[in-house]
Short mmCIF file of C-alpha atoms and ligand atoms in Angstrom, two decimals:
data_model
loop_
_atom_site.label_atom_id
_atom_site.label_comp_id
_atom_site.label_asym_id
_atom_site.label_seq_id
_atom_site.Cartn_x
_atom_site.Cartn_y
_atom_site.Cartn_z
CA UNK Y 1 0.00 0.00 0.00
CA UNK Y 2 1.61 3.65 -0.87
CA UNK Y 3 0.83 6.73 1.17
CA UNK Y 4 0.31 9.68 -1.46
CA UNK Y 5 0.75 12.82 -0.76
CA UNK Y 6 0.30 14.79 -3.79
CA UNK Y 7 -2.30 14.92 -7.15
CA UNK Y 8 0.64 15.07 -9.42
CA UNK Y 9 1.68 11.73 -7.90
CA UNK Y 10 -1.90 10.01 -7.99
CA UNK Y 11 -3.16 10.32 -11.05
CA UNK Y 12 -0.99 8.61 -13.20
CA UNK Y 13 -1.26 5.48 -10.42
CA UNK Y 14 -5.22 5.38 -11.12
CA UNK Y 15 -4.56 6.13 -15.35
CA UNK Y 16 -2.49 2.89 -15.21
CA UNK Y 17 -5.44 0.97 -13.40
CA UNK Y 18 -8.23 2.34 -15.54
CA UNK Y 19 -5.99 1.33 -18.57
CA UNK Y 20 -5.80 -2.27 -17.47
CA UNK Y 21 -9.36 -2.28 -17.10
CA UNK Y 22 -9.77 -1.90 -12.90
CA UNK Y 23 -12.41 -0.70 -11.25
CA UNK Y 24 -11.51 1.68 -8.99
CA UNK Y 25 -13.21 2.28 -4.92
CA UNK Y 26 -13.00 5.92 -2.98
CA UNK Y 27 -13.55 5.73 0.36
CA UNK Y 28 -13.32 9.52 1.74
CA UNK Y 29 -12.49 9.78 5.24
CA UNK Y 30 -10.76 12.51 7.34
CA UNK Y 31 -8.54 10.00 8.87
CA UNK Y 32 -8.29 9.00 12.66
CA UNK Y 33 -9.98 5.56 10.76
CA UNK Y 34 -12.05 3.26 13.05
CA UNK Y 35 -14.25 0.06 12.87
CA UNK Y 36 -16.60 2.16 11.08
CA UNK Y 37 -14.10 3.27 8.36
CA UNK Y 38 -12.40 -0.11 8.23
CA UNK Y 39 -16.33 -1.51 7.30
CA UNK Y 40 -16.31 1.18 4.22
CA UNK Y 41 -12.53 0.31 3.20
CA UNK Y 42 -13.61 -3.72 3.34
CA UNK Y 43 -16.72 -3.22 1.60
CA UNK Y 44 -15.13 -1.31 -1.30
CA UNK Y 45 -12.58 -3.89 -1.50
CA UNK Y 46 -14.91 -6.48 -2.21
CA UNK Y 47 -16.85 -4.62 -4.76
CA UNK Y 48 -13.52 -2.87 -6.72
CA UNK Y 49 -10.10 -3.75 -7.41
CA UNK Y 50 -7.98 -1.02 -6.02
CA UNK Y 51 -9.21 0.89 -3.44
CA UNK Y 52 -8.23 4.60 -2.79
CA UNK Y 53 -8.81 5.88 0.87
CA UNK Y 54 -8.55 9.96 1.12
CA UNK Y 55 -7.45 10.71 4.15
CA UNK Y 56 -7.48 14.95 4.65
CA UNK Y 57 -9.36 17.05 7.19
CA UNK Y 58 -11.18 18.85 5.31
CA UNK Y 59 -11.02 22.80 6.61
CA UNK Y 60 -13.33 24.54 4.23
CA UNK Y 61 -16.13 22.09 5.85
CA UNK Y 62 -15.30 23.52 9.69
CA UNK Y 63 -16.95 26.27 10.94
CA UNK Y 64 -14.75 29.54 13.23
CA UNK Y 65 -15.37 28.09 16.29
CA UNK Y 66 -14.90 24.28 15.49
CA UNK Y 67 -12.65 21.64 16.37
CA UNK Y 68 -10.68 21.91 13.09
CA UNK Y 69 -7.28 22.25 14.85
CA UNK Y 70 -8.07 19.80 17.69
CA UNK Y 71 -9.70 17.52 15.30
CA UNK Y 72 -7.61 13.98 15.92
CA UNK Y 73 -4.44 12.73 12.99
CA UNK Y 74 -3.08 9.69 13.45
CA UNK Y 75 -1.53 8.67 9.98
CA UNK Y 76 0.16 5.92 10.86
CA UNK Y 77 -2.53 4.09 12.78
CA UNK Y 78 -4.63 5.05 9.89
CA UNK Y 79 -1.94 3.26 7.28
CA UNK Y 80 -2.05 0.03 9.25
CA UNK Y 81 -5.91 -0.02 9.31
CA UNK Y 82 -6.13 0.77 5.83
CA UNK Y 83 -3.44 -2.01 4.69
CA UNK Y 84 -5.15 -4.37 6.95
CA UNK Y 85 -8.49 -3.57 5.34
CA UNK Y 86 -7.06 -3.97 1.56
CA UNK Y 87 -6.44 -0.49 0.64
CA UNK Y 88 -4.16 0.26 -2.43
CA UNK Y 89 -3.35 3.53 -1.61
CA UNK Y 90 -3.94 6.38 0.75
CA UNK Y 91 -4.07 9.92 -0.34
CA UNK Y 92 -3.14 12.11 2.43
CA UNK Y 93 -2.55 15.84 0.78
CA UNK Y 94 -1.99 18.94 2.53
CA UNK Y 95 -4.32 21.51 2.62
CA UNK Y 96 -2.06 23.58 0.09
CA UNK Y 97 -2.47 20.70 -2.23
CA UNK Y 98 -6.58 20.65 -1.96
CA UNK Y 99 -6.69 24.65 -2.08
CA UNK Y 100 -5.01 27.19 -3.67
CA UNK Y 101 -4.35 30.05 -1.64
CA UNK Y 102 -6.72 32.26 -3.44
CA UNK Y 103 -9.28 29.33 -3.93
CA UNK Y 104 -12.78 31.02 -5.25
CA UNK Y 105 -14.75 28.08 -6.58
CA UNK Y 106 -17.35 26.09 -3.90
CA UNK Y 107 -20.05 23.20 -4.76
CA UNK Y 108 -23.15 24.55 -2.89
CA UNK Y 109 -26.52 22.90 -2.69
CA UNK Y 110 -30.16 24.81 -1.97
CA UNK Y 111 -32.03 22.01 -0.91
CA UNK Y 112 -31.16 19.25 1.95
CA UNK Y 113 -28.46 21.34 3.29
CA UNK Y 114 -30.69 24.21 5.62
CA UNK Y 115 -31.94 21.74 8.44
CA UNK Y 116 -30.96 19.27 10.44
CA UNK Y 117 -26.57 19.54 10.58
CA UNK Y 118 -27.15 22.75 8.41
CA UNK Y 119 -29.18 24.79 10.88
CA UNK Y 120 -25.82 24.87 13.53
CA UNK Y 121 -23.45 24.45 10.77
CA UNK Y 122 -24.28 26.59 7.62
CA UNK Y 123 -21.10 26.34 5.86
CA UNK Y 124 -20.25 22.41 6.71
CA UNK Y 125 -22.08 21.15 3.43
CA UNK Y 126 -20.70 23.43 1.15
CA UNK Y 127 -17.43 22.29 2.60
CA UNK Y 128 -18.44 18.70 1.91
CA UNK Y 129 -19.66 19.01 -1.86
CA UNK Y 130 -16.50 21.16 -2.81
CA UNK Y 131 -14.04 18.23 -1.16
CA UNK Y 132 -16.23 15.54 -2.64
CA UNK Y 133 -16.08 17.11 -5.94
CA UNK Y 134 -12.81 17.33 -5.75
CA UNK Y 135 -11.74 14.14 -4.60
CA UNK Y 136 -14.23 12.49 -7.43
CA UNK Y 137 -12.09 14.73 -9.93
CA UNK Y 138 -9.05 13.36 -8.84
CA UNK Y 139 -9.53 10.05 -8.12
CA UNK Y 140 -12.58 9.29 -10.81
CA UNK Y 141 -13.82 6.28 -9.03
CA UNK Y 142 -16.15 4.17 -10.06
CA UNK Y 143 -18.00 3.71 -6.31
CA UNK Y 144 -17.64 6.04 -3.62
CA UNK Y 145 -18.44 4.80 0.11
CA UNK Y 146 -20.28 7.28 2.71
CA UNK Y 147 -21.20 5.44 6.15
CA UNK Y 148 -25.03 6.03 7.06
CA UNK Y 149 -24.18 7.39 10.75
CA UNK Y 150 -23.98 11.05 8.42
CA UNK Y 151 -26.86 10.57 6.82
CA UNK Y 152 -27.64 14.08 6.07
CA UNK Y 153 -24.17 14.01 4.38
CA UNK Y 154 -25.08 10.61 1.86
CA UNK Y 155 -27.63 12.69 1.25
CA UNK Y 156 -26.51 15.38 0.10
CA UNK Y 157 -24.01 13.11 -1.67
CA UNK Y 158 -26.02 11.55 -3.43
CA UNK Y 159 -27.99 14.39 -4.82
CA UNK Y 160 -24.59 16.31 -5.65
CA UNK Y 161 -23.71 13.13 -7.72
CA UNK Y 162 -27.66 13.36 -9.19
CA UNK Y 163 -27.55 17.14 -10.29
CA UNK Y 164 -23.93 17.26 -11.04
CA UNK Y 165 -23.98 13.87 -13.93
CA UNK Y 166 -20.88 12.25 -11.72
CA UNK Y 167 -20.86 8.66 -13.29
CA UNK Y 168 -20.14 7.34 -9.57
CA UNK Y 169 -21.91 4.84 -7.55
CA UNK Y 170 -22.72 6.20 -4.37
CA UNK Y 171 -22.65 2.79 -1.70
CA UNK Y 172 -24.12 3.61 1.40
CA UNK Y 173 -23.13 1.68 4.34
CA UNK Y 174 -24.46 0.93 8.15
CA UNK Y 175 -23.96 2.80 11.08
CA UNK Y 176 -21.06 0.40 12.77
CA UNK Y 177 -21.90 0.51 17.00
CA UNK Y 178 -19.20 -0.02 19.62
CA UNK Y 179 -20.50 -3.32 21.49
CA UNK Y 180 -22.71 -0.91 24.35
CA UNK Y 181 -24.78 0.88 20.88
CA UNK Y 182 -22.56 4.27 20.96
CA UNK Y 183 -22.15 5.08 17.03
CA UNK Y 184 -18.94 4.81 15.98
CA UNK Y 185 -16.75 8.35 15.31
CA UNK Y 186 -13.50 9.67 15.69
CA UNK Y 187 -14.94 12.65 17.92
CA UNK Y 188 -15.77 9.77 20.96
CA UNK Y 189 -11.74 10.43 21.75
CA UNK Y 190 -13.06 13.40 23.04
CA UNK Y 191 -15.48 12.30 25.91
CA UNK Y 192 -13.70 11.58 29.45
CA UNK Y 193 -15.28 8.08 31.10
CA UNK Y 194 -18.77 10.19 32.29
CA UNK Y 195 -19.33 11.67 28.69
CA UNK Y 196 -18.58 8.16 27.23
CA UNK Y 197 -21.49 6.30 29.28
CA UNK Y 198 -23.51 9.72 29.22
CA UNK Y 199 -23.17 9.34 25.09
CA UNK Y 200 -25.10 6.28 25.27
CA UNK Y 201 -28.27 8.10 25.98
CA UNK Y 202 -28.68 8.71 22.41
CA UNK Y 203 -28.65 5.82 20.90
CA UNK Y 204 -30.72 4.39 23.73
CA UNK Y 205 -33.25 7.52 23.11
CA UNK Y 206 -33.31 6.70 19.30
CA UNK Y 207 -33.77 3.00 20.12
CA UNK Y 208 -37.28 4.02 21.62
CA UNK Y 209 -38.36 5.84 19.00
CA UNK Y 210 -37.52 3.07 16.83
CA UNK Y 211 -39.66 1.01 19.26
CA UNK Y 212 -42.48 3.18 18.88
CA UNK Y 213 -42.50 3.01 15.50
CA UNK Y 214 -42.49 -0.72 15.35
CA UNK Y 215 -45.00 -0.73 17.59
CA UNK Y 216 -47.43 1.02 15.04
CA UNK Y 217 -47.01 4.43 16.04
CA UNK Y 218 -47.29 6.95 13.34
CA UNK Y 219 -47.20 10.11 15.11
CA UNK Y 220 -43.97 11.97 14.49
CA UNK Y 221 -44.55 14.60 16.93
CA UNK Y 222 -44.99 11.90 19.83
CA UNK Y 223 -42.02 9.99 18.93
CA UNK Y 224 -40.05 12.63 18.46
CA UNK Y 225 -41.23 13.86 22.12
CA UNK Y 226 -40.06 11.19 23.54
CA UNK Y 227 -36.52 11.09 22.33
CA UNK Y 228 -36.30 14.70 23.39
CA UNK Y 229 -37.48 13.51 27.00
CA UNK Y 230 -35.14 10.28 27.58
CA UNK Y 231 -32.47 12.14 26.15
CA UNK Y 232 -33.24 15.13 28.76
CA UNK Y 233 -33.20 12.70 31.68
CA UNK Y 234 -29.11 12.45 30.95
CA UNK Y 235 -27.56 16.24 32.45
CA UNK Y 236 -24.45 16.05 30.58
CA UNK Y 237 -26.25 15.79 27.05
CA UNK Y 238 -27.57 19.28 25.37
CA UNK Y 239 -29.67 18.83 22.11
CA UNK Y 240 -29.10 20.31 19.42
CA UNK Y 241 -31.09 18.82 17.26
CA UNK Y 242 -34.15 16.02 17.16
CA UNK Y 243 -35.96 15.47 13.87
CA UNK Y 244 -38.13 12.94 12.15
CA UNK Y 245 -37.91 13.64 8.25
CA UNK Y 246 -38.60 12.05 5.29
CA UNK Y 247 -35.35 9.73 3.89
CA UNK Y 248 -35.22 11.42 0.15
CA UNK Y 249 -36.17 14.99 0.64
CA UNK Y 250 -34.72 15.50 4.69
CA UNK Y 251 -38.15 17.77 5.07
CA UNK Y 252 -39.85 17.43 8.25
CA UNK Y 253 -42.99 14.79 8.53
CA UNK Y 254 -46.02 14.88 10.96
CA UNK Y 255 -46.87 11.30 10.61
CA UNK Y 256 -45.01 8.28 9.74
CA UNK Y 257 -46.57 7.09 6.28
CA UNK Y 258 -42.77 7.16 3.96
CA UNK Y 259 -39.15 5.93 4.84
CA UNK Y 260 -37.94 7.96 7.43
CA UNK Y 261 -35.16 9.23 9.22
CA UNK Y 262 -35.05 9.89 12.57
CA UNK Y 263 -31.73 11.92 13.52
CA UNK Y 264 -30.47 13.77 16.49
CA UNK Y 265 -27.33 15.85 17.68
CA UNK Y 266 -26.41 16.83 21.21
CA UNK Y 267 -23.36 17.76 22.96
CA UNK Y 268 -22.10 15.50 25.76
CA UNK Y 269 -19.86 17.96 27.62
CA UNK Y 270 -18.75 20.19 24.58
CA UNK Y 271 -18.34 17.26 22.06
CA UNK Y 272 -21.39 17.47 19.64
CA UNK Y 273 -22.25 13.57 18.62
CA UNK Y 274 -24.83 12.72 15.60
CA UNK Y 275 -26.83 9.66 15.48
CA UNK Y 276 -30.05 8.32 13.55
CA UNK Y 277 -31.78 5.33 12.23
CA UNK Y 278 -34.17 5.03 8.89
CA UNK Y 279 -37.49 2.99 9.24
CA UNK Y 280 -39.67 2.21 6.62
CA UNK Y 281 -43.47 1.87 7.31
O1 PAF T 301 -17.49 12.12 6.47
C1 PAF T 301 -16.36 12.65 6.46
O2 PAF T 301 -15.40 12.19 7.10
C2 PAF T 301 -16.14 13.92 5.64
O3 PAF T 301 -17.25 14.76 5.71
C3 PAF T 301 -15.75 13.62 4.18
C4 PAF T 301 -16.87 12.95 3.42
C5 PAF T 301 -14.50 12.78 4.14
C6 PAF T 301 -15.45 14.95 3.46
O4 PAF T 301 -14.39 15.61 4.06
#
């Protein structure tokens, strides 16, 4: 497996493959790789013949007062994991190599992107399509590999690919739990012992909803009352965010009648965590 560092470097690698007829995998990432990653990398190396993780934190997608500089890099845990998993190569650029200095170009999107992630973070999707764009550009993969756990962001993705003509297969792939339900992500290295067990809350709080739903509840508001009130029994969790909305358009629903998605953020302590899960009536 190489480590690539530059676009000059990486695109005559994936020329040779396409010329020998190879399908090519992208798994994006911005590195500090877990289970959940590893399931994308293992996944696209079942369904391609080289896989290509990116591995870049992604600054245009970070709002001022995010975690952008504190946000965890580890490259060479993330090198074994990817080897391990049957990666061919990872490209790791620098941010001078994604963006020129006097960069003036974005990917923006009207719809999908103004609830949910997008009402706390206005500028995060924008920062998403341009990287994605940019990455499909370089890398020109046939399938690309989003986990569900950002499920606003696959999405997004998806439509991006839609409006845009990429010819890329979007895969999207399951939320991956640690064994006690907390969703998988490389922003859990921020929560001390108390924020890890007081993280479970919302996965436990979605697992009702989903309850209620199987139990023939159609509702929205209700459900969605009651993950705001289990989650509110836990005082280290703040919500940001609890919404029930439909899968394809992310719009808010009153009653449970199309594939849905139920999604919430909250900060434990100051870490914000996402989580959701889709049902279909
Ligand atoms: O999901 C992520 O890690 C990032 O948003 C992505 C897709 C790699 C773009 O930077």
């Amino acid at each position: 497996m190489q480590i690539i560092k530059t676009i000059e470097e990486l695109r005559p690698i994936i020329k040779g493959w396409k010329k020998e007829g190879l399908q090519v995998g992208l798994v994006p990432t911005m590195g500090y790789l877990h289970e959940g990653h590893k399931s994308l990398i293992v996944k696209a190396a079942s369904e391609n013949d080289k896989v290509v993780v990116s591995d870049f934190v992604n600054p245009t997608q970070f709002g001022v007062n995010e975690d952008l500089t504190s946000y965890p890099r580890d490259i060479d845990r993330d090198a074994a994991l990817c080897e391990a998993a049957g990666a061919a190569v990872i490209f790791h650029p620098e941010p001078q190599e994604m963006y020129f200095s006097d960069n003036c170009t974005f990917v923006d999107m009207d719809a999908l992107t103004k609830g949910l992630c997008g009402k706390t973070r206005p500028t995060h999707f924008r920062g998403v399509c341009t990287v994605v764009s940019k990455l499909f550009h370089i890398v020109t993969p046939d399938r690309a590999y989003f986990g569900q756990k950002d499920a606003q962001q696959l999405a997004v993705v998806r439509r991006m690919v839609r409006d845009l003509n990429f010819d890329i297969t979007i895969v999207g792939c399951p939320i991956v739990r640690e064994a006690d339900g907390l969703a998988m992500s490389s922003r859990n290295t921020y929560l001390d012992a108390k924020e890890r067990e007081a993280a479970l809350i919302l996965h436990k709080s979605l697992a009702l909803g989903e309850e209620m739903m199987k139990a023939g509840e159609c509702d929205a508001v209700k459900i969605k009352d009651a993950i705001i009130k289990n989650i509110g029994t836990e005082p280290l969790a703040r919500i940001d965010y609890v919404e029930i909305v439909d899968s394809e358009t992310l719009k808010e629903v009153v009653s449970i009648e199309k594939p849905v998605l139920t999604a919430v953020a909250a900060y434990i302590g100051t870490t914000r965590l996402i989580d959701n899960f889709s049902y279909e009536p």
